[in-house]
Structure formats: C-alpha cells, structure tokens
PDB file of C-alpha atoms in Angstrom:
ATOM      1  CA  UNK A   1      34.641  -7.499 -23.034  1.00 43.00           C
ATOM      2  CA  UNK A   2      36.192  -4.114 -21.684  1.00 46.00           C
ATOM      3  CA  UNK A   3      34.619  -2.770 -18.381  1.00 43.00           C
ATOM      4  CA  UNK A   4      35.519   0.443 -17.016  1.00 50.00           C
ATOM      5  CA  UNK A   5      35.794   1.268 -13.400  1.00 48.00           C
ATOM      6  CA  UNK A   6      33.546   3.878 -13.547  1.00 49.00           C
ATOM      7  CA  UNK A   7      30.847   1.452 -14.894  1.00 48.00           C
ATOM      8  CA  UNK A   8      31.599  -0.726 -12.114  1.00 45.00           C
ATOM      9  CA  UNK A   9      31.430   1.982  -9.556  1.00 48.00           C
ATOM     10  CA  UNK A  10      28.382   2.890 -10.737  1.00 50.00           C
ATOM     11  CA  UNK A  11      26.877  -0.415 -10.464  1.00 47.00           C
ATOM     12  CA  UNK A  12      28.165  -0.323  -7.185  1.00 48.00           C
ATOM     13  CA  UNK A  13      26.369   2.423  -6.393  1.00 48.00           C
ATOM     14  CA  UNK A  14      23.143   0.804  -8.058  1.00 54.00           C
ATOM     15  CA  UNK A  15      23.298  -2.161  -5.556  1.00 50.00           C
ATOM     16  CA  UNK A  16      23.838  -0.032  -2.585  1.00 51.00           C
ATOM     17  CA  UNK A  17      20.930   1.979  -3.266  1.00 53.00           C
ATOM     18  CA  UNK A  18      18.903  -1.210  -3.808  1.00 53.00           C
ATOM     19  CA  UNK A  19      20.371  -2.789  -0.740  1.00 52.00           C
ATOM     20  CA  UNK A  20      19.509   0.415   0.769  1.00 53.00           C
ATOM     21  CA  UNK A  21      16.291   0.894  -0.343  1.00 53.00           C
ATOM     22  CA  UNK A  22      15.298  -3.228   1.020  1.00 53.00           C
ATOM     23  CA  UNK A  23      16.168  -2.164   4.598  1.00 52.00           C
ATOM     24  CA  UNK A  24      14.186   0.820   4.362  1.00 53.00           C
ATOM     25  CA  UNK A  25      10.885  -1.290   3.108  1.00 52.00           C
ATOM     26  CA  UNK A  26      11.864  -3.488   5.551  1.00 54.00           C
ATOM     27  CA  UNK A  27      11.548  -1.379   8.443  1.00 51.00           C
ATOM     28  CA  UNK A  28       8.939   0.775   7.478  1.00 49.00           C
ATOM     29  CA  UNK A  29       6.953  -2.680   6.471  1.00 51.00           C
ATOM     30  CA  UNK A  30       7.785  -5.154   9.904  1.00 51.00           C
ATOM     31  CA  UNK A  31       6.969  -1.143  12.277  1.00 52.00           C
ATOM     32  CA  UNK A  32       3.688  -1.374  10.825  1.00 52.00           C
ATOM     33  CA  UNK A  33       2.612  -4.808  11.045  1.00 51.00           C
ATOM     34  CA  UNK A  34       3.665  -4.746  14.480  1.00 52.00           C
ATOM     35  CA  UNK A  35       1.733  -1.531  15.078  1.00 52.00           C
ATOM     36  CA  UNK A  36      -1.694  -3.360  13.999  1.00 56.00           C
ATOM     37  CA  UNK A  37      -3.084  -5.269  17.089  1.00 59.00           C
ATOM     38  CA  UNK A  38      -4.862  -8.486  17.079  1.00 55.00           C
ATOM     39  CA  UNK A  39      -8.631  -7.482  18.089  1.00 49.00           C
ATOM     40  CA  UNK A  40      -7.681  -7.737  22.092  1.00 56.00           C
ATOM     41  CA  UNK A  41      -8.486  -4.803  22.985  1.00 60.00           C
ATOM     42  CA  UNK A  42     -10.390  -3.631  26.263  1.00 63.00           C
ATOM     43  CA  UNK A  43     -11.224  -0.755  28.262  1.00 65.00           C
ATOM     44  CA  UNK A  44     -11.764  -0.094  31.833  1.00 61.00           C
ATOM     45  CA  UNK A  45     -13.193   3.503  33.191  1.00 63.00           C
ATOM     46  CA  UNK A  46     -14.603   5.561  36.226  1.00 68.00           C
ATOM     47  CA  UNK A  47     -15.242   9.064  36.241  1.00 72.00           C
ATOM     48  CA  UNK A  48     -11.839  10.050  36.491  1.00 85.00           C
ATOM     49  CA  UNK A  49     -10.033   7.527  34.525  1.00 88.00           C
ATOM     50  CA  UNK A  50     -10.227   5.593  31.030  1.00 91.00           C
ATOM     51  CA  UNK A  51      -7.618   2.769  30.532  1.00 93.00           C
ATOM     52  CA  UNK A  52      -7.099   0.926  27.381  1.00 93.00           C
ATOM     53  CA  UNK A  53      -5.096  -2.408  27.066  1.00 94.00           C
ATOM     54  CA  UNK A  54      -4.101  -3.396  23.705  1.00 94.00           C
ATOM     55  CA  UNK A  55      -2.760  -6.439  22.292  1.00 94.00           C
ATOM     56  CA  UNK A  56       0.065  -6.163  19.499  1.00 93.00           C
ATOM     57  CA  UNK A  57       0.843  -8.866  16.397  1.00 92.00           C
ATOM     58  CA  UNK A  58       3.306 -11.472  18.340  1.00 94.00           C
ATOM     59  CA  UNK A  59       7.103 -11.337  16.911  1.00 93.00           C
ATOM     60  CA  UNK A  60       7.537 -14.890  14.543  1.00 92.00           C
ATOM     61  CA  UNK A  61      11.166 -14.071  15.050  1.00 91.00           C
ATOM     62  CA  UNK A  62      11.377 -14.219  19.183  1.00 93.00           C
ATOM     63  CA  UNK A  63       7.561 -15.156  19.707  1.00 95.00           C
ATOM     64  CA  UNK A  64       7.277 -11.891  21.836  1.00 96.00           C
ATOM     65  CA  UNK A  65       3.893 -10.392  22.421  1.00 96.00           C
ATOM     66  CA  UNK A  66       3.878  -7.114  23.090  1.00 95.00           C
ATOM     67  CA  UNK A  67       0.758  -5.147  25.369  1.00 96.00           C
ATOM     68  CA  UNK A  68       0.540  -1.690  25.937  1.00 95.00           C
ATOM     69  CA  UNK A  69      -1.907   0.055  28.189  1.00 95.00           C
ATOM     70  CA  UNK A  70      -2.897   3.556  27.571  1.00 95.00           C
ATOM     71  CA  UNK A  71      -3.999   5.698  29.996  1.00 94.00           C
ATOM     72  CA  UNK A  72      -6.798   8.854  29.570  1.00 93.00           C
ATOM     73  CA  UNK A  73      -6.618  10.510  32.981  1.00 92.00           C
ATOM     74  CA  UNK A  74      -9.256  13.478  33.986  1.00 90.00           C
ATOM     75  CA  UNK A  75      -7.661  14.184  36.983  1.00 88.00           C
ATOM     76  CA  UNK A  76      -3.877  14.472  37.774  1.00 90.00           C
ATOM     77  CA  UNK A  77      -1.987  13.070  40.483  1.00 91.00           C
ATOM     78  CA  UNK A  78       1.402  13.257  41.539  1.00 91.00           C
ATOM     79  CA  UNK A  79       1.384   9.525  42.507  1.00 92.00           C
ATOM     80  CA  UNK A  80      -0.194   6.897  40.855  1.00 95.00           C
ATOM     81  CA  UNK A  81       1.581   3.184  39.912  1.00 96.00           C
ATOM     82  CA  UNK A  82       0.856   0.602  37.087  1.00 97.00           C
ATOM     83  CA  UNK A  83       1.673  -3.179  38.410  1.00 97.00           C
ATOM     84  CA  UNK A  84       1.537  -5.643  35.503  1.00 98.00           C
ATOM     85  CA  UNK A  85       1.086  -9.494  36.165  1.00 97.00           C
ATOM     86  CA  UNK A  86       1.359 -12.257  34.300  1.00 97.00           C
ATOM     87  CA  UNK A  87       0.271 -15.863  35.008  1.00 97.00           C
ATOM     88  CA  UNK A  88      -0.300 -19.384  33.237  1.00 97.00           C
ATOM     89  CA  UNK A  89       2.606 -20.998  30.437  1.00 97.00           C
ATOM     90  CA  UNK A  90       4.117 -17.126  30.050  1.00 97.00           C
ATOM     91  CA  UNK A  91       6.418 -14.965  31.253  1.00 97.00           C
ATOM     92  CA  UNK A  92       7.547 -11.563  30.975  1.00 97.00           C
ATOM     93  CA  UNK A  93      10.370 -10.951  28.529  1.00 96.00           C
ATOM     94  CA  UNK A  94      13.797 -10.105  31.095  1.00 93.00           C
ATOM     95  CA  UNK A  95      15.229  -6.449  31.558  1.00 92.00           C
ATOM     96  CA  UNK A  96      11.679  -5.090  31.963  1.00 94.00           C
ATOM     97  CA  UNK A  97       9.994  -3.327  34.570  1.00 92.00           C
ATOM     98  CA  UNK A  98       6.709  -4.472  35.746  1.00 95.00           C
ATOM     99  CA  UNK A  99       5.992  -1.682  38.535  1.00 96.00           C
ATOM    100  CA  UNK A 100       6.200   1.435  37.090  1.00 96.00           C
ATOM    101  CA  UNK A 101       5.354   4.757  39.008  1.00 96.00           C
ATOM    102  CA  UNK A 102       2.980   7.278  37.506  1.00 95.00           C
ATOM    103  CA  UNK A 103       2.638  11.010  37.382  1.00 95.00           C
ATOM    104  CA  UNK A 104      -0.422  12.124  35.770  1.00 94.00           C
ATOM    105  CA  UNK A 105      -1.801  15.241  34.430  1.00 94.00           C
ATOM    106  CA  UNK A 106      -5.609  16.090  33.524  1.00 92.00           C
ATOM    107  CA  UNK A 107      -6.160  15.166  29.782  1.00 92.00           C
ATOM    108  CA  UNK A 108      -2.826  13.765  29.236  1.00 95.00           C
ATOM    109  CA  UNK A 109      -2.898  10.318  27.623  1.00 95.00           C
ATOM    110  CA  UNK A 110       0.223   8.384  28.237  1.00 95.00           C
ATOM    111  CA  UNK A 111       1.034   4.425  27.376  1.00 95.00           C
ATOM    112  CA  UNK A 112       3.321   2.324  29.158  1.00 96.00           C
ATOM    113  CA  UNK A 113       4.489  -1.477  27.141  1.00 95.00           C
ATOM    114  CA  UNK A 114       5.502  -4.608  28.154  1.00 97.00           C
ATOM    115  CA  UNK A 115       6.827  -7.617  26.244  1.00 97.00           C
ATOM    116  CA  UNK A 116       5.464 -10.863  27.105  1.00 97.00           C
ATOM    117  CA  UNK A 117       7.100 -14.492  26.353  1.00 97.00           C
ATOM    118  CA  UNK A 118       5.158 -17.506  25.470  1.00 97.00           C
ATOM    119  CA  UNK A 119       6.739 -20.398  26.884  1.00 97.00           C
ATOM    120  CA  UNK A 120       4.463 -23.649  25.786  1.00 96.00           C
ATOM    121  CA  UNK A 121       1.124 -24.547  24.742  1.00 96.00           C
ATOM    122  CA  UNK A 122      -1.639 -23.539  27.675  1.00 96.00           C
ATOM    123  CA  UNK A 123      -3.304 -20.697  28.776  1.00 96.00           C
ATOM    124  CA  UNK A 124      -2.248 -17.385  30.203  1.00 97.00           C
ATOM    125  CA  UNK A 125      -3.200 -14.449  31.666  1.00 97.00           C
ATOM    126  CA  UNK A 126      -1.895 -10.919  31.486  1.00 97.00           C
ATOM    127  CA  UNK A 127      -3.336  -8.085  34.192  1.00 96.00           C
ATOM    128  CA  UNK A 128      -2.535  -4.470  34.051  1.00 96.00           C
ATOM    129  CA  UNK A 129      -3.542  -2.464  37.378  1.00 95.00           C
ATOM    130  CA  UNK A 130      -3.321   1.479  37.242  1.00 94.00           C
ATOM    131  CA  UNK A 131      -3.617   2.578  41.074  1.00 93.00           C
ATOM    132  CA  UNK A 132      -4.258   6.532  41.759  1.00 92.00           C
ATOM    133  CA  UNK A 133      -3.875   7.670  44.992  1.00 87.00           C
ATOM    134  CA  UNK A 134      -5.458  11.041  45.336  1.00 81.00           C
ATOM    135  CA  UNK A 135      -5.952  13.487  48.853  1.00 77.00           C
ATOM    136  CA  UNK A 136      -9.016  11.518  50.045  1.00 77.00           C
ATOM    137  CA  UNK A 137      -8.855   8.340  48.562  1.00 80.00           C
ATOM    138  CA  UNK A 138      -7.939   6.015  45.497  1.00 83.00           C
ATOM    139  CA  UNK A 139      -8.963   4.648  42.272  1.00 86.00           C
ATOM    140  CA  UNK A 140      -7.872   1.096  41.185  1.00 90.00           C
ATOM    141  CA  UNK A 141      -8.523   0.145  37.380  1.00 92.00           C
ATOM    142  CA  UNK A 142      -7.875  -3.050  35.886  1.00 92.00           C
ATOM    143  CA  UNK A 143      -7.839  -4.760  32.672  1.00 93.00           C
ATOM    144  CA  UNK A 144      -6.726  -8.296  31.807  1.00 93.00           C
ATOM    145  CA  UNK A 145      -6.186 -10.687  28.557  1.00 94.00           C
ATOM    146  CA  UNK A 146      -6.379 -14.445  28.495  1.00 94.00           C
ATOM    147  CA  UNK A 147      -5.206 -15.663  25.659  1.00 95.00           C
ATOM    148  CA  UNK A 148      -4.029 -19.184  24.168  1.00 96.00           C
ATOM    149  CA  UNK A 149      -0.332 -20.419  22.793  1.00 97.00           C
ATOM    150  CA  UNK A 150       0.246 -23.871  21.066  1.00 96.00           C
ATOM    151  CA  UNK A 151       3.507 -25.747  21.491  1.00 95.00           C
ATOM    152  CA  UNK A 152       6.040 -23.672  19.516  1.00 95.00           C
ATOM    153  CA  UNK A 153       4.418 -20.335  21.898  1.00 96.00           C
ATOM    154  CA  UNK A 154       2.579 -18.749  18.890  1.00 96.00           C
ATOM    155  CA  UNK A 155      -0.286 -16.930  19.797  1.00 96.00           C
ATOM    156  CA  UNK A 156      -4.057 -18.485  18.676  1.00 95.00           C
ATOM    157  CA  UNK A 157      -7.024 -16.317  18.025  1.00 91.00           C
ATOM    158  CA  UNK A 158     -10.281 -17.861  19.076  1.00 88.00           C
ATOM    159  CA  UNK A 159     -12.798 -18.496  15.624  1.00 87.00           C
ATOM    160  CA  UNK A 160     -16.445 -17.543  15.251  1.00 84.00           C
ATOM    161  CA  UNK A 161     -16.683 -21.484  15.718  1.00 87.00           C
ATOM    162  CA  UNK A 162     -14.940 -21.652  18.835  1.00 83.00           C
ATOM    163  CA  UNK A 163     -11.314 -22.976  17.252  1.00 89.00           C
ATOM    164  CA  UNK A 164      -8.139 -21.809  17.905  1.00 92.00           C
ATOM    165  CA  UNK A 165      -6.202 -20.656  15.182  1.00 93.00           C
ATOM    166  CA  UNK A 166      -2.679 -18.201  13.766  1.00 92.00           C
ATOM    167  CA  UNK A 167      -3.923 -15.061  13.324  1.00 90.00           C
ATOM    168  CA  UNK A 168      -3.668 -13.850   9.933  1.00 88.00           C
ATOM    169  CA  UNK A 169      -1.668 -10.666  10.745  1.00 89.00           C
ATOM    170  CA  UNK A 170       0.906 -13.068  12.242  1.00 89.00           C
ATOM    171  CA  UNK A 171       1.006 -15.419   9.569  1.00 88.00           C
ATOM    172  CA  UNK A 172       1.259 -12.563   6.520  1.00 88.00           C
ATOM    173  CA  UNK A 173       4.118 -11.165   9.123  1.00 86.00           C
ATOM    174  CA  UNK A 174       5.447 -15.071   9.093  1.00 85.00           C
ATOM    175  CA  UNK A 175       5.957 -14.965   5.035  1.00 83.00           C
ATOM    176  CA  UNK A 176       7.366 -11.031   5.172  1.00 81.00           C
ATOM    177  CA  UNK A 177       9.885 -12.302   6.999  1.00 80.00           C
ATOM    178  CA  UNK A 178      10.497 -15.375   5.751  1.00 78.00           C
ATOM    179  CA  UNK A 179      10.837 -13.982   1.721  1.00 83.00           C
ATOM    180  CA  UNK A 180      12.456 -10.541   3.427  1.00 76.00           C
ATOM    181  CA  UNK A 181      15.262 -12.954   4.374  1.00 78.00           C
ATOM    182  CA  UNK A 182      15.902 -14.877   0.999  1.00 80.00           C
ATOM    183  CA  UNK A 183      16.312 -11.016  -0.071  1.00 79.00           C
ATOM    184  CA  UNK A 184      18.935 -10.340   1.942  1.00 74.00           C
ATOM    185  CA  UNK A 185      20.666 -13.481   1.313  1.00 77.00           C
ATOM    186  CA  UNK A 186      20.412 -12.581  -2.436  1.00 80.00           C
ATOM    187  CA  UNK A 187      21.621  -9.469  -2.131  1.00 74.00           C
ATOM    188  CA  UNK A 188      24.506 -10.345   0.189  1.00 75.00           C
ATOM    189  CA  UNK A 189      25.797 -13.082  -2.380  1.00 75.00           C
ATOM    190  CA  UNK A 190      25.548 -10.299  -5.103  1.00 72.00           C
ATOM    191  CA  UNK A 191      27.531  -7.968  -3.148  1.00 73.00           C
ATOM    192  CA  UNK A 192      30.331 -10.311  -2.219  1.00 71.00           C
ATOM    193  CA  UNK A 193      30.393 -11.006  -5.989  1.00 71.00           C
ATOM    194  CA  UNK A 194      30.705  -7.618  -7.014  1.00 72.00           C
ATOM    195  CA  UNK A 195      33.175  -7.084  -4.190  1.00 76.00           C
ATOM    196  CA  UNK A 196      35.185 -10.124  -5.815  1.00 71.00           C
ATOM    197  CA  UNK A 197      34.869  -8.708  -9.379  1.00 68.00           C
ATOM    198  CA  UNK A 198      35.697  -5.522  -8.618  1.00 71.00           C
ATOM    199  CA  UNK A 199      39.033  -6.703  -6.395  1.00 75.00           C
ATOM    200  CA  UNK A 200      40.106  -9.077  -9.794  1.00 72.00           C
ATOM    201  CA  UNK A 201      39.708  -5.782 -12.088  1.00 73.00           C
ATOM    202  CA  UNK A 202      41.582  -3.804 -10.032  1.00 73.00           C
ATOM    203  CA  UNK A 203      44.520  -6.146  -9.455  1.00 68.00           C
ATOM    204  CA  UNK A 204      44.944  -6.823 -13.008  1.00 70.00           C
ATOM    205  CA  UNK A 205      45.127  -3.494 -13.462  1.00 71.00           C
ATOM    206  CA  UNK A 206      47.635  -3.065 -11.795  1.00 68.00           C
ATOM    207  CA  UNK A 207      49.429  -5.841 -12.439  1.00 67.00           C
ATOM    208  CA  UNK A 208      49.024  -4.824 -16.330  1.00 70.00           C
ATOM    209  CA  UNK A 209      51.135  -1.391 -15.156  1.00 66.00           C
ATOM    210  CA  UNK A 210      53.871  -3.272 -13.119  1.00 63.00           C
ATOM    211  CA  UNK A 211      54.727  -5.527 -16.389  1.00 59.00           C
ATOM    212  CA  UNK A 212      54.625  -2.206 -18.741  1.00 56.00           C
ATOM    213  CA  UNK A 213      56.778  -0.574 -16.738  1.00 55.00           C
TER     214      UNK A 213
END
C-alpha cells in the first residue's frame, strides 16, 4: 500500500484539529461545572449593603473549594475591608490573601474569591466579614458556611434525611475528568504513532533517493 505525504499531512492535520477541538470541550466543559455552586448560598443585608456568599463545585483534582462573596453596595466608601476566616479540619489554599481592602461605589457589585483546602474528615467553618467605615460610623456584615468533608477532604452535602453525601455536581465532575483523561491518553498514543509513521515514511524516502543516486 502506497501513502502519499500529502495524505499523511492531512491526517495530521485531522488529529490536530481533533486534539484541538478535546481541549476546547474540555475547558469550556470543567469552566462551567465549576461555575455551578452547590446550593450554599446566603445573604446578609442592611440598608446600605447586600452581601452574597456562594459556594462553588469542589475541584476532584486538588479537592479545592472555592467561595466567592459578592458585594451590592448602596453607598460608596473609600475604605471598606473584607477579612475571611476559616476554622475546623480546613485551611486556606497558600499564596492567597485573606484581608483584602475595599473601595466601593454606589450600585457597583463587585466579588472577591478565595480557595479553601479540605484537610480531613470533620467540620469546618468559613466566615466572610465586609467592614465599611463611613464619616459617622460603620457597617459590619457577615456571612458564614459550615460545611462537612470525609477522609479523602471531599465535600458532603447534607440529605433531606439528614445524611451526608458527594454532591452530584461533584461526582458528574469526578467521571468528566476521569473519561476526559483516558481521552487524552488516547490521543497522545495516536499522535506519537503518527509521529513514528510519519518519521519511517520520510526516512525511507530518502533513503530510496540516496541508493538511486
């Protein structure tokens, strides 16, 4: 059987695209699983102020939880600080800030993140504080999340029946991965054979020129 190079090329091109075209799924796909949150979600408000504090869909590959606070000011305030604490079997995830100082303008939402790593099975607590300081006094808000871990620091969802139990978000996420993997293996052994096959045709091209010449 006689294969041309620029069939081979072109299949080259093919499985590019396709290798291409997994990443992009794969991106798009793990963004928006971690964008849904796990129904932990509370609010905290005064006149002035509305915060929010969300919980994301933990990471199966690092077991990082991620919580992000939004903030719906009415008033603005050229100094105002968010303090987040964390207490119980977790910790925050290094290279973070958990002090972060605050401008804020009238009808301006703005949302602030922080990573949080589960260490063992227990109970923790996470606490975000917003503190305004205006002309003639201040405003402290404040929202907080227990939530459960098992051994392996995977978050569990309390049931309707009081159990504690993987989220399903987390789980689906779990197999994503798991099959998103065996693609890439796949399609890293088919590239390294095409790689090989194309390296063969080529030398014995060549090497069919050196002996006619």
């Amino acid at each position: 059987m006689r294969i041309s190079i620029k069939s081979v090329k072109k299949y080259s091109l093919s499985i590019s695209v396709k290798i291409f075209f997994i990443v992009a799924l794969n991106f798009f796909l793990v963004t928006g699983f971690f964008g849904l949150s796990v129904k932990a979600q509370t609010t905290d408000s005064d006149s002035e102020l509305t915060i929010t504090l969300t919980q994301k869909v933990q990471n199966p590959e690092n077991k990082n939880i991620s919580f992000e606070l939004v903030i719906d000011p009415q008033i603005s305030s050229q100094r105002a600080q968010l303090t987040w604490q964390i207490t119980g079997v977790s910790k925050f995830v290094e290279n973070q800030e958990n002090v972060v100082n605050i401008i804020l303008t009238k009808g301006v939402q703005q949302s602030y993140s922080i990573d949080v790593l589960p260490l063992t099975s227990g109970q923790s607590e996470i606490v975000a504080e917003l503190e305004v300081f205006k002309v003639d006094k201040r405003s402290v808000l404040s929202e907080q999340k227990i939530f459960f871990t098992n051994s392996a620091g995977e978050y569990l969802e309390i049931q309707s029946d009081g159990q504690l139990k993987l989220p399903a978000d987390y789980t689906n996420l779990q197999t994503f991965i798991i099959i998103r993997n065996i693609i890439y293996v796949i399609a890293g052994l088919g590239l390294f054979a095409l790689t090989g096959f194309v390296t063969v045709k080529l030398f014995m091209q060549w090497l069919n020129k050196s002996e006619v010449k």
